[in-house]
Short mmCIF file of C-alpha atoms in Angstrom, two decimals:
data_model
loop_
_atom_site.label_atom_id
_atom_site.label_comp_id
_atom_site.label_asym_id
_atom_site.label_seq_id
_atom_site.Cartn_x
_atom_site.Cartn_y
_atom_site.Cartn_z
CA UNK A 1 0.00 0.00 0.00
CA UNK A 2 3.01 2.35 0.71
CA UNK A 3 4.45 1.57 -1.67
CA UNK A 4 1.65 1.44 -4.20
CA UNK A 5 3.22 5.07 -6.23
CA UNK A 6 6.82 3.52 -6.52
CA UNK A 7 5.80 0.31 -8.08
CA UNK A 8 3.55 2.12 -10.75
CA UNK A 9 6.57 4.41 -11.80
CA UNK A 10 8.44 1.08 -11.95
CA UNK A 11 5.35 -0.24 -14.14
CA UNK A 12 6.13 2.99 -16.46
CA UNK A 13 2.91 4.25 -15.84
CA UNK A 14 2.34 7.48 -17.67
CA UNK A 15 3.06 10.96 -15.63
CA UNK A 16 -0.89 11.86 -16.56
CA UNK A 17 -2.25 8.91 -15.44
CA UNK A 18 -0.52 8.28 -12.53
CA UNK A 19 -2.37 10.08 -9.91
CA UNK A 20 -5.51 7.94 -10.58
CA UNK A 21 -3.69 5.15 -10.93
CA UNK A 22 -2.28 5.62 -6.75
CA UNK A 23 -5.90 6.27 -5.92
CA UNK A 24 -7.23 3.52 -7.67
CA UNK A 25 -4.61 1.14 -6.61
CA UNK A 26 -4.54 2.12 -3.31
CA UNK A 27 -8.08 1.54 -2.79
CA UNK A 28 -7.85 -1.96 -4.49
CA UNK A 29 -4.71 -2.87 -1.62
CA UNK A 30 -7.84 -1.86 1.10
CA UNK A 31 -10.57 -4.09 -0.85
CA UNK A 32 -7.99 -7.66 -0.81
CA UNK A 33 -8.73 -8.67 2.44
CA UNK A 34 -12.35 -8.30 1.99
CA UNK A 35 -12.07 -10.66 -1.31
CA UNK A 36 -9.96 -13.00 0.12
CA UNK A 37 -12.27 -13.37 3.05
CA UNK A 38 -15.37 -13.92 0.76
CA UNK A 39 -13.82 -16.36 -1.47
CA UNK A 40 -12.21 -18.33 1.83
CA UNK A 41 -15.47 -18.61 2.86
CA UNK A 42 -17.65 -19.67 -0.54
CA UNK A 43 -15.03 -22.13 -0.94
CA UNK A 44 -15.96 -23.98 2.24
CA UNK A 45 -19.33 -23.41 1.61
CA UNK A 46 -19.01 -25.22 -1.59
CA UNK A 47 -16.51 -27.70 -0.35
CA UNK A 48 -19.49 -28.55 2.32
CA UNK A 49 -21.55 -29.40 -0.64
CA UNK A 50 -23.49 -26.05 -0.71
CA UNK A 51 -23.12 -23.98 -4.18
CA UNK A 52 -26.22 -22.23 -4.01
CA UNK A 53 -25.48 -20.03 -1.12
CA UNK A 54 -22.01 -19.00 -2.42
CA UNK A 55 -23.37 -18.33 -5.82
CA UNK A 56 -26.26 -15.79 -4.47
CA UNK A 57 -23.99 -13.79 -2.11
CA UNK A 58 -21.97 -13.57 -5.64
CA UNK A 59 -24.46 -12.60 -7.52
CA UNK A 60 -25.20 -9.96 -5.06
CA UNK A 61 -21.48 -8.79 -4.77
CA UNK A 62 -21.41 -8.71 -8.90
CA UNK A 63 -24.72 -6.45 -9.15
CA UNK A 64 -23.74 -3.94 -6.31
CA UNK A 65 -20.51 -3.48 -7.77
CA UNK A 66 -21.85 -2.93 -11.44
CA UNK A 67 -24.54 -0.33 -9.70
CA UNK A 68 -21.81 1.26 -8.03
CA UNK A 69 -19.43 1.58 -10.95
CA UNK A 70 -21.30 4.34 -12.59
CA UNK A 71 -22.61 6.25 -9.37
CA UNK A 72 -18.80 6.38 -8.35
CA UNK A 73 -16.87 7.01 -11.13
CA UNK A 74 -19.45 10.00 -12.86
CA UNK A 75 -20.55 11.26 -9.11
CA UNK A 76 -24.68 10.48 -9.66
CA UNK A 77 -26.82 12.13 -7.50
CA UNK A 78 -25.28 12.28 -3.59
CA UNK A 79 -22.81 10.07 -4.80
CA UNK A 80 -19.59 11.70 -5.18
CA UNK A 81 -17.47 11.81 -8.15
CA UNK A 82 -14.02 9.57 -7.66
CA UNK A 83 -12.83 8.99 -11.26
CA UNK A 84 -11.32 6.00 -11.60
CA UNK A 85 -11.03 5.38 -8.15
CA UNK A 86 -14.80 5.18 -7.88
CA UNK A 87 -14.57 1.77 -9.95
CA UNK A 88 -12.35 1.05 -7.02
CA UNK A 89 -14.46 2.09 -3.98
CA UNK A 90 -17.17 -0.02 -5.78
CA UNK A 91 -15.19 -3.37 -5.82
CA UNK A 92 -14.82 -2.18 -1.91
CA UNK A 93 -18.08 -1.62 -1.18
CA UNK A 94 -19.62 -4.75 -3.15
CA UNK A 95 -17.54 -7.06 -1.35
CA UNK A 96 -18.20 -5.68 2.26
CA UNK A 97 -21.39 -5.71 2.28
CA UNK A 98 -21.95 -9.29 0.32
CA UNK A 99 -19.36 -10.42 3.15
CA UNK A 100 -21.09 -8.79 6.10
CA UNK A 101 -24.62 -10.27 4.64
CA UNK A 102 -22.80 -14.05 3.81
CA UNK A 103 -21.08 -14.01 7.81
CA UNK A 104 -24.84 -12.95 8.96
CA UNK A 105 -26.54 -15.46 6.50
CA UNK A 106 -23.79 -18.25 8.59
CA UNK A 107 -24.76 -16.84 11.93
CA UNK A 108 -28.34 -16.79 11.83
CA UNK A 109 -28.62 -20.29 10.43
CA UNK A 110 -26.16 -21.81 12.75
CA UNK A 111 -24.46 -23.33 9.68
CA UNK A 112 -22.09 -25.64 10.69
CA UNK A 113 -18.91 -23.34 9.41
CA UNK A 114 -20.18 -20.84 11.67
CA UNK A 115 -17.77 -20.48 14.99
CA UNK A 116 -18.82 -19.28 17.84
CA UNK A 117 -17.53 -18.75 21.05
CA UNK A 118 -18.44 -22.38 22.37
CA UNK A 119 -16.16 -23.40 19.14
CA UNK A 120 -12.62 -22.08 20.06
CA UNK A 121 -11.75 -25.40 21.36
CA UNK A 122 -11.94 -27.16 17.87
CA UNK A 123 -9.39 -24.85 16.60
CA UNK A 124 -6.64 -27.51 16.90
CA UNK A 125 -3.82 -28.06 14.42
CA UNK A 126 -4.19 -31.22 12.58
CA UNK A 127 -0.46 -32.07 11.38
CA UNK A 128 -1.53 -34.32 8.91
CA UNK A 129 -4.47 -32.17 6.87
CA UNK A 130 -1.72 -29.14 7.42
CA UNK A 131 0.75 -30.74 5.57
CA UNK A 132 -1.57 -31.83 2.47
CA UNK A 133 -2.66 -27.94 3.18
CA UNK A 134 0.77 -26.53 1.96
CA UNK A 135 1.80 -29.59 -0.21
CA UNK A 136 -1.42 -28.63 -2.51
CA UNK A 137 -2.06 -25.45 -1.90
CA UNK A 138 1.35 -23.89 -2.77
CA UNK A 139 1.04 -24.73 -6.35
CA UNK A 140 -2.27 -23.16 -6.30
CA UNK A 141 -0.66 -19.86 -4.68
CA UNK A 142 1.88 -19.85 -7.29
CA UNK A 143 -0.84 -19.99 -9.77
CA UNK A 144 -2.03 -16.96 -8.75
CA UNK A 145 1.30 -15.50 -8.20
CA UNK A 146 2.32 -16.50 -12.18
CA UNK A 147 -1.20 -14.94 -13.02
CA UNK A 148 -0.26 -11.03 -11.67
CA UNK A 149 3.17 -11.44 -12.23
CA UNK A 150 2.23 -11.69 -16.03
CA UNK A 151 -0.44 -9.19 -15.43
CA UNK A 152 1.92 -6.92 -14.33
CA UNK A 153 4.02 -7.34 -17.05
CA UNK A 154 1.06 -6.78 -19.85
CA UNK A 155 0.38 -3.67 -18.08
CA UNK A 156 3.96 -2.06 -18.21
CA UNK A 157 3.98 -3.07 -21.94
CA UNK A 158 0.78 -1.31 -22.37
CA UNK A 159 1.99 1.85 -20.71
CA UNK A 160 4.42 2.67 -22.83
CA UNK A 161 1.89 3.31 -25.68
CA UNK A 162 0.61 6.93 -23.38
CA UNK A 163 -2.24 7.40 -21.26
CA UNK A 164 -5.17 6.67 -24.14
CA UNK A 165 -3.85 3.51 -24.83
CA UNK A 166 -3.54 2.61 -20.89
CA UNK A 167 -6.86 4.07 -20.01
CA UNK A 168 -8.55 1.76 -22.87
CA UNK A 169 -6.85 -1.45 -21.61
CA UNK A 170 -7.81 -0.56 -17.65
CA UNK A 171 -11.96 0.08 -18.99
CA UNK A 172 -11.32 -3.00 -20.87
CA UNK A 173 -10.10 -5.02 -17.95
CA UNK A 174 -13.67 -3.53 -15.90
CA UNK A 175 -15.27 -5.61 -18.16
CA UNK A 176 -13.38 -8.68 -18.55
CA UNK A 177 -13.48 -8.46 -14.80
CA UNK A 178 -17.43 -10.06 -15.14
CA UNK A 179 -16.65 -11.77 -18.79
CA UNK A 180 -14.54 -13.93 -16.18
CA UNK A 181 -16.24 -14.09 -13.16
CA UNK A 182 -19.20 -17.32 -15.32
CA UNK A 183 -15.72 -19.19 -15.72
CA UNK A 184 -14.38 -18.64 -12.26
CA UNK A 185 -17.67 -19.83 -10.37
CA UNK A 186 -18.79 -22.87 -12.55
CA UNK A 187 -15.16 -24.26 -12.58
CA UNK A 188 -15.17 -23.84 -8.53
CA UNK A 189 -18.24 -25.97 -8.40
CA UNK A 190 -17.14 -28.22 -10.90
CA UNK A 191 -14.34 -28.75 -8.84
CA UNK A 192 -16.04 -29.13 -5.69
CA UNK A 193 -18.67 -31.74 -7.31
CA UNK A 194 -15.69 -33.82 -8.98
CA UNK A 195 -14.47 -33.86 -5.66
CA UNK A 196 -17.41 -34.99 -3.90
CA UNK A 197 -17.73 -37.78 -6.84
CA UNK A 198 -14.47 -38.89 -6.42
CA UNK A 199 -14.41 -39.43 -2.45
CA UNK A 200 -17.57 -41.89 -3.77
CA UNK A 201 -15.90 -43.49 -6.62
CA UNK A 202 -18.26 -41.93 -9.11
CA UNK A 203 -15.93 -41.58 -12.24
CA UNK A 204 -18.93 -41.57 -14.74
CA UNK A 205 -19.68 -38.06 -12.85
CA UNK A 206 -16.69 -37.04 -12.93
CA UNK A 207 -16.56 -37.03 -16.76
CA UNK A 208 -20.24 -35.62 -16.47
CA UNK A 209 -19.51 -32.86 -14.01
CA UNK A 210 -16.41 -31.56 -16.61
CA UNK A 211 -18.48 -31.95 -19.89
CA UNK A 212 -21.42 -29.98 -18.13
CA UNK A 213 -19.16 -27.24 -16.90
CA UNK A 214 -17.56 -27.03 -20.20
CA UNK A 215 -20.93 -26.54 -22.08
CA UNK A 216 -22.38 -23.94 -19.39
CA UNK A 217 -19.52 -22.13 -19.68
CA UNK A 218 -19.60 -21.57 -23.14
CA UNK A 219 -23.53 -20.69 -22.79
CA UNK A 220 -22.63 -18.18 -20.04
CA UNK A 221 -19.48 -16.72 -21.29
CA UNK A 222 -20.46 -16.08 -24.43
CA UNK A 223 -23.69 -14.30 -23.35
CA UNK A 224 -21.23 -11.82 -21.83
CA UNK A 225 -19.23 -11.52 -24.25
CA UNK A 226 -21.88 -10.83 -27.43
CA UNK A 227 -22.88 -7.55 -25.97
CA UNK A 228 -19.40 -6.65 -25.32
CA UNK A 229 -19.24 -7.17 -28.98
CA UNK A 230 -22.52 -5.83 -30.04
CA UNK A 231 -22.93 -2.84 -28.35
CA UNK A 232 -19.13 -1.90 -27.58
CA UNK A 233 -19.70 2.18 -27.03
CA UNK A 234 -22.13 1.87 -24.81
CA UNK A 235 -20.18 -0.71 -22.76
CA UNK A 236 -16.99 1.09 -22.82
CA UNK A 237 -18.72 4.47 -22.80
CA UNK A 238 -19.62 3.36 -18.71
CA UNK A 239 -15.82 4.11 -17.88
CA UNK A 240 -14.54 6.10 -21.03
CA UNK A 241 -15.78 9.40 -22.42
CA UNK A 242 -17.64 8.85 -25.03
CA UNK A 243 -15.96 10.72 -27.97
CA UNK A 244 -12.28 9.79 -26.90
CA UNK A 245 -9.57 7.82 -28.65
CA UNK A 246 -8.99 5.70 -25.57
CA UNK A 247 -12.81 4.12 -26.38
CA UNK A 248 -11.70 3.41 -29.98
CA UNK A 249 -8.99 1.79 -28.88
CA UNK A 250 -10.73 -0.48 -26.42
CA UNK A 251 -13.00 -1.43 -29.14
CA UNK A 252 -10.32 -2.55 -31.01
CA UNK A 253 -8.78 -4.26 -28.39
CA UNK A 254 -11.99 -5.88 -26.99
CA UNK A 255 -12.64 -7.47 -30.83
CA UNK A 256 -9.62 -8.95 -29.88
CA UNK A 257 -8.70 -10.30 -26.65
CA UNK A 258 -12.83 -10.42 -25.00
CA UNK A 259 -13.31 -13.78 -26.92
CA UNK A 260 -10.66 -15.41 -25.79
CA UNK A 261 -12.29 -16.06 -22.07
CA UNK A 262 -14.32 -18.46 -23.74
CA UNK A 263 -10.48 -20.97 -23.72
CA UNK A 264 -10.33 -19.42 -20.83
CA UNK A 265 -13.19 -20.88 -18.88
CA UNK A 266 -12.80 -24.22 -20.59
CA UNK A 267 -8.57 -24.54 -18.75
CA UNK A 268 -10.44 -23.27 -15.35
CA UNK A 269 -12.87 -26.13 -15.24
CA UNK A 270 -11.24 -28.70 -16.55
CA UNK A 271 -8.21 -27.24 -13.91
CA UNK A 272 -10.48 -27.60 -11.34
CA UNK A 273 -11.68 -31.24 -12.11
CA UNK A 274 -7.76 -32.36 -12.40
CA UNK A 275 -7.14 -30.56 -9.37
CA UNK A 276 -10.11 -32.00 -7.20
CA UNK A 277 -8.49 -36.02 -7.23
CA UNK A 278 -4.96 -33.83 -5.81
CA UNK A 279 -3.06 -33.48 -9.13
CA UNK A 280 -1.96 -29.58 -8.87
CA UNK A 281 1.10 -29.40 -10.35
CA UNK A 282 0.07 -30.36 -14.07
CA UNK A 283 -2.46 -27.23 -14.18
CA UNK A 284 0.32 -24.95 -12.52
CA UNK A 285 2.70 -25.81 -15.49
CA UNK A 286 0.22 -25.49 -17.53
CA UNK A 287 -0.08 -22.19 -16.69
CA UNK A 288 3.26 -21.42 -16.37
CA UNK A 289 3.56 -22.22 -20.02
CA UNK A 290 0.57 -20.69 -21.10
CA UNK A 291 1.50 -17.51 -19.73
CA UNK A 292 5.11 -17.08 -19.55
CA UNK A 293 6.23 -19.43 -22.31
CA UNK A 294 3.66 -17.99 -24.86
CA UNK A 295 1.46 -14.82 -23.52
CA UNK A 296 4.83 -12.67 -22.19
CA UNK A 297 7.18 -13.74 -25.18
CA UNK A 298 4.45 -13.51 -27.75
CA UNK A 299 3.87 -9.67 -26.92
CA UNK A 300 7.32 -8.84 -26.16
CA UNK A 301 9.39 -10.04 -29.75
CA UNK A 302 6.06 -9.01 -32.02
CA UNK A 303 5.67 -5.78 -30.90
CA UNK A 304 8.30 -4.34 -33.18
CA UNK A 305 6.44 -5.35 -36.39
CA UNK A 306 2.57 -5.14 -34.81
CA UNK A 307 2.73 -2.63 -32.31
CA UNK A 308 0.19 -3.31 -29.38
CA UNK A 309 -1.85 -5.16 -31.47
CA UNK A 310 0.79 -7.88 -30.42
CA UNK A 311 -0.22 -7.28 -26.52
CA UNK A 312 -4.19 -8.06 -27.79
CA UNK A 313 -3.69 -11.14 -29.76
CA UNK A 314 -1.15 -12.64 -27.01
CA UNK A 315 -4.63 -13.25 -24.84
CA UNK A 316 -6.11 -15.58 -27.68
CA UNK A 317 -3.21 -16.74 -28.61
CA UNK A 318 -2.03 -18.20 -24.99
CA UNK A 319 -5.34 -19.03 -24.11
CA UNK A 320 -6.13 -21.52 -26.95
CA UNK A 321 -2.77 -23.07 -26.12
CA UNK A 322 -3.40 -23.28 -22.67
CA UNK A 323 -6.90 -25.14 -23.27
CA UNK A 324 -5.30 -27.32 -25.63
CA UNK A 325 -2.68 -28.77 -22.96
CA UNK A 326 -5.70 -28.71 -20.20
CA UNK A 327 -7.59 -31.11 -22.78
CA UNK A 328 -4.51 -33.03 -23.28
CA UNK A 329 -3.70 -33.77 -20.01
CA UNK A 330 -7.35 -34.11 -18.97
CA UNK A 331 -7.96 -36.56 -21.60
CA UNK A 332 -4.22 -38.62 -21.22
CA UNK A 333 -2.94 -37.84 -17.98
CA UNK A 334 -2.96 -39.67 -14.58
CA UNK A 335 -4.56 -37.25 -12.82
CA UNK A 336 -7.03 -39.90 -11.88
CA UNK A 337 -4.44 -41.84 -9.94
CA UNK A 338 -3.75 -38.82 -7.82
CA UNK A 339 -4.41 -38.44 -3.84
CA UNK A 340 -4.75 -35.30 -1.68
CA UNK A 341 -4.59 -37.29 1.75
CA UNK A 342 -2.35 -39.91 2.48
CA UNK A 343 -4.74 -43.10 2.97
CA UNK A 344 -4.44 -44.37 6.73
CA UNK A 345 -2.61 -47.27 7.13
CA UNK A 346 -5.03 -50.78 7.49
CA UNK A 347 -4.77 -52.65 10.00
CA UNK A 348 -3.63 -56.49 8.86
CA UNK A 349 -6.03 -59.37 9.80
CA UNK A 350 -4.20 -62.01 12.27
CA UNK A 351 -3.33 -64.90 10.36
CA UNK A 352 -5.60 -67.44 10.62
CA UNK A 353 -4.39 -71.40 11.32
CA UNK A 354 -4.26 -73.53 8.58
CA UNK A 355 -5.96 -76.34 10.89
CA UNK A 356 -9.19 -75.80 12.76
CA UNK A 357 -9.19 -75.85 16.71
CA UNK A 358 -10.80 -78.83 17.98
CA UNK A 359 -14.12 -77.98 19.64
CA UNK A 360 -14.99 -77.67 23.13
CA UNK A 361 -16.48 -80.31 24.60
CA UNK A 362 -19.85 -79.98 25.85
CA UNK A 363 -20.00 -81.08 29.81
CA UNK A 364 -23.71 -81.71 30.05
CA UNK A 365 -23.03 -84.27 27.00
CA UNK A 366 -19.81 -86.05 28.89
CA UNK A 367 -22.35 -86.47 31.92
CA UNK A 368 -24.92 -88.32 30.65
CA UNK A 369 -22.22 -90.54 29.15
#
């Protein structure tokens, strides 16, 4: 957060921008704890077997924060008027309140994830789950680590094309913000119903579970995307002016790049159905590849001959690549061999003789004898 000005002049952020940049960013820094909270939380929800709940309190966070968007940023009515940072402030205030109401939601219906007071004794450390913990959830960090890394790195490149060309890649990343956001959820559920069918020995779901999340992702996606496509001004017009060159060139950029979530949301579900048997480490290489072998290198040596046309078409590009390997691994790897416990060691049956013990006599019988 302190730091926040520093590490945008590193990003070569342009001089005119960079004021609302710090504001914006700086905001953002406040909101992470608040999103990491809420997705800590769905995740156990849906772990626990319940999607619905997790999928309503994001529905809610998603509407608030597209009703704040405009309210903040153009200053509608009492609202004030933040600039960018109000896009910001929205993202802050959507996920605070859907948090508050999903901790309430927990509390009133004494859900079992709910802690109380009475509860603080079950907080124990269990060595063993702690240890599968960090074994499979550090490849899943650096997932996410690779991801704004290369983020990071797309943005720099796309500052140093000036302010217009920076302001129509941030309006354009507003909106792939909820292009993404279909992908994201089904291929958490998938992952926590391939799960579920796995603990049972259900492989026929499995495959079921990852060729329905495929499909509804491509239904869902793409009915974000077409009026992205369709009606582009209007769209773009929510964070750009209206008349500027920065909207232009986010309409060139969205024909582009927006389409390319549909591979995108095919590699997170079929990610999450590898990763539910335990298998992390393919999708992180995956990944890896996707984005540092092909997005970062693909923008970086064609930008001399395309200009940032190169930085648009990296984002199909990478992510039909990346979908291809997901498919390929999905379809030949041994991810279904894969464990995220250790199973508990069995007990052995004592051996039994090879010849019978003699039965006991019956006394009442040697009497009458």
């Amino acid at each position: 957060w302190f730091l926040s000005h520093r590490l945008l002049l590193a990003m070569g952020t342009p001089a005119e921008s960079l004021p609302m940049a710090d504001a914006y960013l700086k905001v953002i820094f406040l909101a992470m704890p608040l999103l990491y909270a809420f997705a800590f939380i769905t995740a156990a929800l849906r772990g626990a077997g319940d999607a619905r709940t997790p999928f309503r309190f994001l529905l809610l966070a998603v509407l608030m924060d597209i009703a704040f968007n405009p309210l903040l940023i153009f200053g509608v009515g009492p609202f004030p008027e933040l600039g960018i940072a109000g896009a910001a402030w929205a993202t802050f205030f959507s996920q605070g309140l859907a948090l508050a109401g999903l901790m309430l939601y927990l509390r009133n219906k004494r859900h079992m994830l709910w802690l109380g007071r009475k509860d603080i004794g079950l907080l124990k450390i269990d060595t063993v789950i702690l240890k599968a913990l960090v074994v499979k959830g550090v490849p899943m960090g650096l997932q996410m680590i690779l991801i704004s890394l290369a983020m990071i790195m797309m943005i720099s490149m796309v500052n140093g094309y000036g302010v217009e060309t920076a302001s129509a890649y941030g309006a354009a990343m507003q909106l792939w913000t909820y292009v993404q956001m279909p992908a994201m959820a089904i291929g958490a559920a998938c992952s926590t119903m391939a799960a579920q069918n796995v603990g049972a020995g259900l492989w026929p779901r499995v495959e079921a579970t990852a060729r329905t999340g495929v499909l509804f992702n491509f239904l869902l996606t793409g009915a974000l995307i077409a009026p992205i496509i369709l009606f582009d001004r209007s769209t773009l017009a929510l964070f750009l002016p209206a008349a500027s060159e920065a909207l232009e060139i986010g309409r060139h950029l969205n024909h582009i790049a927006v389409w390319s979530f549909l591979f995108f949301g095919v590699n997170f579900v079929l990610s999450g159905v590898v990763r539910s048997t335990g298998a992390v480490l393919p999708p992180l290489l995956i990944l890896a590849i996707g984005m540092w072998g092909i997005r970062v290198p693909f923008a970086l040596w064609l930008q001399p001959r395309f200009g940032a046309d190169a930085i648009w078409w990296s984002f199909p590009v990478s992510a039909l690549c990346s979908m291809l390997m997901i498919m390929a691994y999905y379809r030949w790897g041994n991810w279904r061999k894969a464990t995220i416990l250790d199973k508990p060691a069995q007990a052995t049956p004592a051996e039994v003789p090879a010849t019978p013990p003699s039965p006991v006599a019956d006394p009442d019988v040697e009497l009458e004898r």
